PDB file of C-alpha atoms in Angstrom:
ATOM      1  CA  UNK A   1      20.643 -83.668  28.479  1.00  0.00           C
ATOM      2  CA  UNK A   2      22.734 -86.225  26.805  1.00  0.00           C
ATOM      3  CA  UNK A   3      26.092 -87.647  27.939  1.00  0.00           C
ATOM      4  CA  UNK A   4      28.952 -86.303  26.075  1.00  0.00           C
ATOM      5  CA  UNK A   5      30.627 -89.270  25.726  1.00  0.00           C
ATOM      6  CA  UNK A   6      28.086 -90.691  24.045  1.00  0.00           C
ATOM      7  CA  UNK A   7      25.644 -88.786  22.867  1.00  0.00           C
ATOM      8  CA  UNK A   8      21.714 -90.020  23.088  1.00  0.00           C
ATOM      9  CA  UNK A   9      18.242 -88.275  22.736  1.00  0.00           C
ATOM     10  CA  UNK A  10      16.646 -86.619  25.492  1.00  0.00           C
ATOM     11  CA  UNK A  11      12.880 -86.433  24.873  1.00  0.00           C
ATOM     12  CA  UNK A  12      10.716 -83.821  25.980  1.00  0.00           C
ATOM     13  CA  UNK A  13       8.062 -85.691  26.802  1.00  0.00           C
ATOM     14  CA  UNK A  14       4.866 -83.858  27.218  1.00  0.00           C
ATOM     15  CA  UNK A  15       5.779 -80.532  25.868  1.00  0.00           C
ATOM     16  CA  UNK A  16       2.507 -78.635  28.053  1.00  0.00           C
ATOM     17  CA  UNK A  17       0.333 -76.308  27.006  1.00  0.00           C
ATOM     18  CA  UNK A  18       0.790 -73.670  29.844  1.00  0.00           C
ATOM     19  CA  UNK A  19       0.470 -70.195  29.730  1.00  0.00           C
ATOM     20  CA  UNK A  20       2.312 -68.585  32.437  1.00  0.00           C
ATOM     21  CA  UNK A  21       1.389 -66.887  35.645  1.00  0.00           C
ATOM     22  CA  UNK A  22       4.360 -65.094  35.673  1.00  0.00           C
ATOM     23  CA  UNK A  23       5.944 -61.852  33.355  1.00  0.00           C
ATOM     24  CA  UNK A  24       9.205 -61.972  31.209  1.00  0.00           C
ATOM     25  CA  UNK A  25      11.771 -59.090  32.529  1.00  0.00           C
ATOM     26  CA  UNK A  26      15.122 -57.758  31.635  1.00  0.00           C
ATOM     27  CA  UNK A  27      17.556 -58.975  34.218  1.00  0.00           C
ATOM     28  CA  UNK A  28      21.027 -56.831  32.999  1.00  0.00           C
ATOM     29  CA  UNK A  29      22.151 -58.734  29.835  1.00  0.00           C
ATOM     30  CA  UNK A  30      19.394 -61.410  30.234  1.00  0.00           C
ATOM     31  CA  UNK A  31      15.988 -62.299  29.867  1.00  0.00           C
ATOM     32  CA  UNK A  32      14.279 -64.007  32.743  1.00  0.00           C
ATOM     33  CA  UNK A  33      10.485 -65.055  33.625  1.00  0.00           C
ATOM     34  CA  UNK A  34       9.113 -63.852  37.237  1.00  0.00           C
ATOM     35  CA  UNK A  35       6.653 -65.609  39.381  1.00  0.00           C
ATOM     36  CA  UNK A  36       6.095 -63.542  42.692  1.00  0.00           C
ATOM     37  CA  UNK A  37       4.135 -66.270  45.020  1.00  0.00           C
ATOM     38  CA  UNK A  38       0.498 -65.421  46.673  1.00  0.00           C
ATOM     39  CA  UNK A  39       2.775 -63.420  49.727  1.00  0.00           C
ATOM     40  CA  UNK A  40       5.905 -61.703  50.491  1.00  0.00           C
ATOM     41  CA  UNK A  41       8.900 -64.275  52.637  1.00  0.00           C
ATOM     42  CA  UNK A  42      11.434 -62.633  51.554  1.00  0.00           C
ATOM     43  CA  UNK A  43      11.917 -66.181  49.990  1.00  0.00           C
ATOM     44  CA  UNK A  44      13.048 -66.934  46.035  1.00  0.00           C
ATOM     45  CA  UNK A  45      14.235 -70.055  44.070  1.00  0.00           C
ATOM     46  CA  UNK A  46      16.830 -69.366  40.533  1.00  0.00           C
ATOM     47  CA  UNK A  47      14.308 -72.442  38.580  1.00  0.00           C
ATOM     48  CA  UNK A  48      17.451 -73.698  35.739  1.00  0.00           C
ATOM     49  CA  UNK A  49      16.128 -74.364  32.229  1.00  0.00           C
ATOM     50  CA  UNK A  50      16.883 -77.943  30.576  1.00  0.00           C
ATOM     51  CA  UNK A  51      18.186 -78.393  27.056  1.00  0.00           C
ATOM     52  CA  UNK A  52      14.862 -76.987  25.455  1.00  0.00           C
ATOM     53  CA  UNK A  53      15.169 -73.649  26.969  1.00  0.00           C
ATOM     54  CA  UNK A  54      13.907 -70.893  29.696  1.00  0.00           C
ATOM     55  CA  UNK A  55      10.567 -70.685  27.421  1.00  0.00           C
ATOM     56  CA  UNK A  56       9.513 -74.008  27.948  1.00  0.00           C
ATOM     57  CA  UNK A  57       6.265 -74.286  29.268  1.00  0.00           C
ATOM     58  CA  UNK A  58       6.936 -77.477  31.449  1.00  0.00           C
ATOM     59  CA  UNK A  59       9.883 -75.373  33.306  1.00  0.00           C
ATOM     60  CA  UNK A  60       7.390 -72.355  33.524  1.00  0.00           C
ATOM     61  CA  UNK A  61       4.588 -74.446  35.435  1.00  0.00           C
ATOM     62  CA  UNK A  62       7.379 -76.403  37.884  1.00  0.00           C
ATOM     63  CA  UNK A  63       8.145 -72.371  38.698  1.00  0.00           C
ATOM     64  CA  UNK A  64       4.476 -71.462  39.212  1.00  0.00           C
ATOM     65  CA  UNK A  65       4.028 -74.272  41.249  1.00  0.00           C
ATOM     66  CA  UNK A  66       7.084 -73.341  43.317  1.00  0.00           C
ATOM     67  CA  UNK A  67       5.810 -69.595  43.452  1.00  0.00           C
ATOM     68  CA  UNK A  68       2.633 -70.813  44.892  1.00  0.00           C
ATOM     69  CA  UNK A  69       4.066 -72.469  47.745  1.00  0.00           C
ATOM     70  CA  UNK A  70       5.871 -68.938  48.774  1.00  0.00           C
ATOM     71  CA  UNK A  71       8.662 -68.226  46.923  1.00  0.00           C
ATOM     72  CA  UNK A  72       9.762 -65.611  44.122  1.00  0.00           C
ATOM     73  CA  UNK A  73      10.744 -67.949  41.352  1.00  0.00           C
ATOM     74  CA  UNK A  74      12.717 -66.781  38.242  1.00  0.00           C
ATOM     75  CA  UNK A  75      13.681 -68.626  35.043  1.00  0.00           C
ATOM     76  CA  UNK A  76      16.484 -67.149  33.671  1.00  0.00           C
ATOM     77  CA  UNK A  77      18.044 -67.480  30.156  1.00  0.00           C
ATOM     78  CA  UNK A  78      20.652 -69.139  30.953  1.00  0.00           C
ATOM     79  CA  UNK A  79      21.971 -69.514  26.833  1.00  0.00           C
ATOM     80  CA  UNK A  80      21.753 -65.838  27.401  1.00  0.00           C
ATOM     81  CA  UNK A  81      19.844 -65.656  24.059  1.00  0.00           C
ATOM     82  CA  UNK A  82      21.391 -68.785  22.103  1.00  0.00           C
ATOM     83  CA  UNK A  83      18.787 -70.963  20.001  1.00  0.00           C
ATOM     84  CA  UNK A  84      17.808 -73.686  22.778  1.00  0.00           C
ATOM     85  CA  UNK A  85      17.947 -77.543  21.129  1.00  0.00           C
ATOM     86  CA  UNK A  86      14.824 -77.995  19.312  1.00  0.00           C
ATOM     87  CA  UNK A  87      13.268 -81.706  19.735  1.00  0.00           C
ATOM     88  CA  UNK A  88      13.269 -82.461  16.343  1.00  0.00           C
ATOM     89  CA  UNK A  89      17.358 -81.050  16.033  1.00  0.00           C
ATOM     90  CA  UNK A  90      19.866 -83.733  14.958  1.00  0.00           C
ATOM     91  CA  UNK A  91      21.561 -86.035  17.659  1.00  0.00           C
ATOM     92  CA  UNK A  92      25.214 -86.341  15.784  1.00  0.00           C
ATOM     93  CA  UNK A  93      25.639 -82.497  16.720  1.00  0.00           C
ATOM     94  CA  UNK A  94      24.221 -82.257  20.221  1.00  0.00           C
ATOM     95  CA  UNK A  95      27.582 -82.398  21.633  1.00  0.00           C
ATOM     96  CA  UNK A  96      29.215 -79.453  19.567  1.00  0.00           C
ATOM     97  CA  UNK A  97      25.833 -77.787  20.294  1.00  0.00           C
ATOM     98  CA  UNK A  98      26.802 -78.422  23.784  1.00  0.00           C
ATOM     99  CA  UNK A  99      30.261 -76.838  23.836  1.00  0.00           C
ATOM    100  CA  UNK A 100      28.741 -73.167  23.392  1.00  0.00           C
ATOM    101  CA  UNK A 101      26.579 -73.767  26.658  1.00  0.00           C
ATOM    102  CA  UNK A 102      28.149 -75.714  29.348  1.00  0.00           C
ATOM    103  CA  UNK A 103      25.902 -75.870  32.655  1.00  0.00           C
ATOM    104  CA  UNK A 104      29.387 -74.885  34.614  1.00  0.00           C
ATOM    105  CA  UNK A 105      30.231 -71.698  32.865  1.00  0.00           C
ATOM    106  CA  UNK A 106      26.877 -69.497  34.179  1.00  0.00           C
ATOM    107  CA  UNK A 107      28.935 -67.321  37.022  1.00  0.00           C
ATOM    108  CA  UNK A 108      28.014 -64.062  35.411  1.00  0.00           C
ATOM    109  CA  UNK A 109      24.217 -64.791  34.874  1.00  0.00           C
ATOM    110  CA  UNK A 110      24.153 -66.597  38.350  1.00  0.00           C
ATOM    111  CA  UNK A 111      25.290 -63.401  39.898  1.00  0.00           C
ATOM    112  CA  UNK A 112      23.509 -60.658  37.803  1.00  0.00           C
ATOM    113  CA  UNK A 113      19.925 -63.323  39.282  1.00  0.00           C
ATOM    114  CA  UNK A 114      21.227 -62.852  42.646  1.00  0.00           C
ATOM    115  CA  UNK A 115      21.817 -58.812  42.447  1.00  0.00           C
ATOM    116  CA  UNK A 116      18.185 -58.796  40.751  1.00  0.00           C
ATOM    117  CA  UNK A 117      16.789 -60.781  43.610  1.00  0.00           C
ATOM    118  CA  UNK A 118      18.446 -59.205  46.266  1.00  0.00           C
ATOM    119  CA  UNK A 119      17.661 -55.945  45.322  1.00  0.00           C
ATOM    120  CA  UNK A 120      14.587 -56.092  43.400  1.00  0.00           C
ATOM    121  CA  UNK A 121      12.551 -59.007  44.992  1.00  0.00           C
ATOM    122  CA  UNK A 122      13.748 -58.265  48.236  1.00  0.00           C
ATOM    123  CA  UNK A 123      14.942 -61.987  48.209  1.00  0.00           C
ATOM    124  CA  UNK A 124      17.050 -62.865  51.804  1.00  0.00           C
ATOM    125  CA  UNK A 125      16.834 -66.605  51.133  1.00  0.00           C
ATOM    126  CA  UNK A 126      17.938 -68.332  47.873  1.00  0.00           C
ATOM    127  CA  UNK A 127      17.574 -71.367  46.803  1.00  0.00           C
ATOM    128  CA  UNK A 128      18.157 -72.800  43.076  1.00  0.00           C
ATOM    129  CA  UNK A 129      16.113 -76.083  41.389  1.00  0.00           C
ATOM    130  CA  UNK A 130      17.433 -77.427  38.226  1.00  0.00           C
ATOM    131  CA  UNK A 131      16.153 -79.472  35.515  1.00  0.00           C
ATOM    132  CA  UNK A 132      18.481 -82.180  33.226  1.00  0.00           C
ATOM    133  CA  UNK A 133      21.057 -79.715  32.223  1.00  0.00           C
ATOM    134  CA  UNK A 134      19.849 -77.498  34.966  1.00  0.00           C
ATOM    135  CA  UNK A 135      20.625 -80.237  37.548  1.00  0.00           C
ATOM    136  CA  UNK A 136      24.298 -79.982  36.332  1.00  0.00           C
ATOM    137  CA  UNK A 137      24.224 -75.885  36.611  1.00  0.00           C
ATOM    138  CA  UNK A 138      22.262 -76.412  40.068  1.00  0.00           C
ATOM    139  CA  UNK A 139      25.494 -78.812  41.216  1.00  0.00           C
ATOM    140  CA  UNK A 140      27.802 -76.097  39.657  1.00  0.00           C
ATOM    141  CA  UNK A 141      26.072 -73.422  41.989  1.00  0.00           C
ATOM    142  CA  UNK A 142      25.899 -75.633  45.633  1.00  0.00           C
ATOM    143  CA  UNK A 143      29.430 -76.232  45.361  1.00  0.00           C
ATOM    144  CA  UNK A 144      30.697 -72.983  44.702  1.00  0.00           C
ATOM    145  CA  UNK A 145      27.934 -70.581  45.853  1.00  0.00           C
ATOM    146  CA  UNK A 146      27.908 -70.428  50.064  1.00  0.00           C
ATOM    147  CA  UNK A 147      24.761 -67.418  49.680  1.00  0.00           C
ATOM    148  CA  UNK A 148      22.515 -70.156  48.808  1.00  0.00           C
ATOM    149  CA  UNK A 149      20.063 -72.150  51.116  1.00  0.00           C
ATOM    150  CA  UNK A 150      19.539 -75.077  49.428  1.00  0.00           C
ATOM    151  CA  UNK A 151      19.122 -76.559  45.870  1.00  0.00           C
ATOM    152  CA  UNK A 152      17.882 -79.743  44.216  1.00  0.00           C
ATOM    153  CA  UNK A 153      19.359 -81.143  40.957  1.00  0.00           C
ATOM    154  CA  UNK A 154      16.832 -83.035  39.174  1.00  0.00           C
ATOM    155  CA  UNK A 155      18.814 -85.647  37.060  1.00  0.00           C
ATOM    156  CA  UNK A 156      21.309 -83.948  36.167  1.00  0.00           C
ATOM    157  CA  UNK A 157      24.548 -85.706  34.763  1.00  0.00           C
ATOM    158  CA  UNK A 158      27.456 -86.657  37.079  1.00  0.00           C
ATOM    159  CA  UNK A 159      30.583 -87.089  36.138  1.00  0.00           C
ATOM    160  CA  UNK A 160      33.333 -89.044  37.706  1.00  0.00           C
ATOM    161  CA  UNK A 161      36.337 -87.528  36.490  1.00  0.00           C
ATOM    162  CA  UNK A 162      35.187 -84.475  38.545  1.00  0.00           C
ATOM    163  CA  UNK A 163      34.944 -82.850  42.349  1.00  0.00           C
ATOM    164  CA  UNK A 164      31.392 -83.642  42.998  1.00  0.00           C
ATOM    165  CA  UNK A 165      31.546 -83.791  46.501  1.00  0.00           C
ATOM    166  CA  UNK A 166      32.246 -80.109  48.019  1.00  0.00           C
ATOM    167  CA  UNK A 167      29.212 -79.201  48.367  1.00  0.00           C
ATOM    168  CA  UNK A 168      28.644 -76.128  50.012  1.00  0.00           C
ATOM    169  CA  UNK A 169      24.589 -76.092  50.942  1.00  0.00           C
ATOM    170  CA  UNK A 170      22.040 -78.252  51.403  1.00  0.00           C
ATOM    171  CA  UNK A 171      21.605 -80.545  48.073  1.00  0.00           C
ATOM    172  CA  UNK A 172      18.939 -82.818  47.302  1.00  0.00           C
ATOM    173  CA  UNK A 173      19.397 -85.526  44.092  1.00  0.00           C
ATOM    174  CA  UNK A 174      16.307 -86.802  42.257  1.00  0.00           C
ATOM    175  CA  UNK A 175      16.924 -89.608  39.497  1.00  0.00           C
ATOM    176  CA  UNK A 176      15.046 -91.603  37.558  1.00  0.00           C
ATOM    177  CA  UNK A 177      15.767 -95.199  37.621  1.00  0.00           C
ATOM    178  CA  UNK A 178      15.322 -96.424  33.780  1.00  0.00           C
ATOM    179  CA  UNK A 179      17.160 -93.278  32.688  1.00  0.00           C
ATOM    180  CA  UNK A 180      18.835 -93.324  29.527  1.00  0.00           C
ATOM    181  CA  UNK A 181      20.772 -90.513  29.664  1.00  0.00           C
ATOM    182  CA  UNK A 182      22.164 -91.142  33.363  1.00  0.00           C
ATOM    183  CA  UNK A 183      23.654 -94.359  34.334  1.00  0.00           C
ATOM    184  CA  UNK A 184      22.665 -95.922  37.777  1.00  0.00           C
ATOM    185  CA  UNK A 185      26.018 -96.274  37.883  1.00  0.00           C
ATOM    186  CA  UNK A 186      27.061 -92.232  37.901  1.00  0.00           C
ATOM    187  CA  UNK A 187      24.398 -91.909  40.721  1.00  0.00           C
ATOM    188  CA  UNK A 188      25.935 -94.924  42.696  1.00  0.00           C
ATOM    189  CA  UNK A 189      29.643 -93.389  42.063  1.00  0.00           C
ATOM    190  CA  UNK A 190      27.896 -89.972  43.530  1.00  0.00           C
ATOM    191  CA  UNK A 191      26.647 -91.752  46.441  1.00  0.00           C
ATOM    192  CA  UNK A 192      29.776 -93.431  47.775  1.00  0.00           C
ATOM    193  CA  UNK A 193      31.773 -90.018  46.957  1.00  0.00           C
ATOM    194  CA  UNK A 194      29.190 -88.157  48.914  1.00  0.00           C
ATOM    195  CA  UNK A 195      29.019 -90.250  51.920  1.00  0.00           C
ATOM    196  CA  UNK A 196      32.592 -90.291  52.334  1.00  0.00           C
ATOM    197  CA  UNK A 197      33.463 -86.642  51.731  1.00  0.00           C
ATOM    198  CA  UNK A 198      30.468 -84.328  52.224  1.00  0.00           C
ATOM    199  CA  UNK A 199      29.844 -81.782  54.968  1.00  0.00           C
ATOM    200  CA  UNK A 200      26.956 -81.033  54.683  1.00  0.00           C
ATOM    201  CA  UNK A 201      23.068 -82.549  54.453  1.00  0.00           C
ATOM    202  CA  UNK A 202      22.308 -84.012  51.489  1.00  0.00           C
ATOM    203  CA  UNK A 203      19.970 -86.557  49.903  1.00  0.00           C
ATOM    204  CA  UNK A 204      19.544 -88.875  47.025  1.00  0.00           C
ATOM    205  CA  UNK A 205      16.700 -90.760  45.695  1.00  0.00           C
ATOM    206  CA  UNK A 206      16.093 -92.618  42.260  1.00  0.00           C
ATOM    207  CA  UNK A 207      12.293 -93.388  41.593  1.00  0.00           C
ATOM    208  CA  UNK A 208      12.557 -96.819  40.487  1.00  0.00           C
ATOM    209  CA  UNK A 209      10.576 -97.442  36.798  1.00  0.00           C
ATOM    210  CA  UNK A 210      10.778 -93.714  35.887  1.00  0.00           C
ATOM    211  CA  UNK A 211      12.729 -92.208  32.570  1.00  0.00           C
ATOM    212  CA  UNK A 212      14.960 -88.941  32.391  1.00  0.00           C
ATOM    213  CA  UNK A 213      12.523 -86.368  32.417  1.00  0.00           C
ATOM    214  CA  UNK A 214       9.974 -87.372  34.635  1.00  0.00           C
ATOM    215  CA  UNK A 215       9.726 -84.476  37.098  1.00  0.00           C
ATOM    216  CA  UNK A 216       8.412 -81.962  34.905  1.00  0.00           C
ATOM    217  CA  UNK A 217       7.880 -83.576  31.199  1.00  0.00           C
ATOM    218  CA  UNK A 218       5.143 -86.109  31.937  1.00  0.00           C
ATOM    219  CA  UNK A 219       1.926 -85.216  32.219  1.00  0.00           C
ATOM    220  CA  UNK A 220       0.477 -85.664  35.832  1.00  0.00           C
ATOM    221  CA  UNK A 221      -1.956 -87.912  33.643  1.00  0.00           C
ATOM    222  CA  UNK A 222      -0.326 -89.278  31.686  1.00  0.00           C
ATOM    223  CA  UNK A 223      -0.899 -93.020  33.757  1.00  0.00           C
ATOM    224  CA  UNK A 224      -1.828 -93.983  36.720  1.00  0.00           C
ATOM    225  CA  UNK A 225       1.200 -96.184  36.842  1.00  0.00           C
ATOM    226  CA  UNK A 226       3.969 -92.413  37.023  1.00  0.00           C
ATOM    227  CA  UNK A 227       1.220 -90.274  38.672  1.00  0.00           C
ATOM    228  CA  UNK A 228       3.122 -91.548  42.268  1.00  0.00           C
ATOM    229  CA  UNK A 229       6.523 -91.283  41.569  1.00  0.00           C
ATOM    230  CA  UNK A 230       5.933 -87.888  39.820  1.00  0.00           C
ATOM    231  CA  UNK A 231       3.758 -86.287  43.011  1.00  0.00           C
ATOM    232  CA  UNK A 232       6.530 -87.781  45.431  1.00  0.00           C
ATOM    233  CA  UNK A 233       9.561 -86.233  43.129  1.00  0.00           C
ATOM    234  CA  UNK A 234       7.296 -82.896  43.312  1.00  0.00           C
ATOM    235  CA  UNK A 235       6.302 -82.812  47.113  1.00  0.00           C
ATOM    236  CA  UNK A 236       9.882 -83.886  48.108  1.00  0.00           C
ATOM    237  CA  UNK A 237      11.344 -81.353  45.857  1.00  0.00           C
ATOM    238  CA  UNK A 238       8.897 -78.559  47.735  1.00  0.00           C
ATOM    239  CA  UNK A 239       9.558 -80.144  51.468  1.00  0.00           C
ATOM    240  CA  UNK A 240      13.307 -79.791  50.746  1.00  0.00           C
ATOM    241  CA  UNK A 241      13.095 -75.972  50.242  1.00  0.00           C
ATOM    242  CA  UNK A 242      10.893 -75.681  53.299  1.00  0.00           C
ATOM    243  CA  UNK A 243      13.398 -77.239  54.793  1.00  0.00           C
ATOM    244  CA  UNK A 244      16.555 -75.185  54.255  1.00  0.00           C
ATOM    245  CA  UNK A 245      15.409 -72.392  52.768  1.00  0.00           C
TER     246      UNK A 245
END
């Protein structure tokens, strides 16, 4: 996701060639991919799309890979059938783009996902993992959303002209160090807001060397020089929904 303010590509990497393990349902007005994991908990993760969309393959796999490790994992259209940004889709118009999907205005899917999973899945714990402009939806949903276990924003923007301290549940931060998109700066103004006015647990780390997108864009071998950082961001990303939820 690009800053609003000013307004700068966000690559998508490794686009992955990944089929699914999962099925595309009807969740009231929206469309949503399933993953049910190898056994019931009574467990399920809301997975939160970036820029590029609830098709993406890369989100897809980060969902499968969640599902396997016990939890129902959806993907929900969160543009709630809007054209996602294509890769190729020109910069100057991102932001107005932007203005028809903001990551803060998703109460309505958030909640018809929750029903769904409640009722459907048989879901008792919820958690929610979100990707770029998923990480901003995923902050969005800990601070105003008490049902949910736990979540982890994976860089998503901060802003400091906003409350992004009340957080509500469990939170863990992942950021990428060399990320053009997200000032260190917006993480370090998150930090010292956090510390001072949070309630409850939370956790950030910035993986030094790595770009925006890292998490689920690169390639696991892609070079031996990320494979590290991007196993670490994966395995603490898992151990934190152990955790909580």
């Amino acid at each position: 996701m690009a800053n609003e303010a000013h307004p700068c590509p966000c690559d998508i990497g490794h686009r992955m060639e990944y089929g699914g393990m999962g099925r595309e349902v009807q969740v009231e007005h929206i469309q949503a991919y399933v993953t049910k994991p190898p056994f019931d908990t009574g467990k399920a993760v809301i997975v939160i799309q970036d820029i590029f969309g609830w098709q993406l393959p890369n989100t897809r796999y980060m969902a499968d890979m969640i599902a396997g490790n016990g939890y129902t994992t959806i993907v929900p259209d969160f543009f709630v059938g809007q054209e996602p940004w294509h890769p190729s889709g020109d910069w100057s118009t991102f932001p107005e783009w932007l203005k028809t999907r903001d990551a803060r205005k998703i109460d309505k899917e958030v909640d018809a996902v929750l029903k769904y999973l409640k009722q459907q899945c048989h879901a008792q714990k919820i958690g929610a993992v979100g990707f770029c402009w998923g990480g901003v939806a995923v902050h969005h949903v800990m601070m105003k959303y008490p049902e949910f276990r736990a979540g982890v924003s994976v860089y998503g923007i901060v802003k400091d002209s906003e409350d992004v301290h009340s957080l509500r549940n469990p939170t863990l931060f992942i950021f990428a160090e060399n990320d053009a998109v997200i000032p260190l700066e917006q993480v370090s103004l998150l930090t010292q807001k956090l510390k001072k006015h949070c309630k409850v647990e939370y956790q950030i780390k910035t993986f030094s060397g790595q770009t925006h997108g890292f998490v689920h864009r690169k390639r696991e071998d892609c070079s031996a020089e990320d494979k590290p950082y991007i196993d670490e961001a994966r395995r603490n990303l898992l151990e934190w929904l152990h955790k909580y939820v």
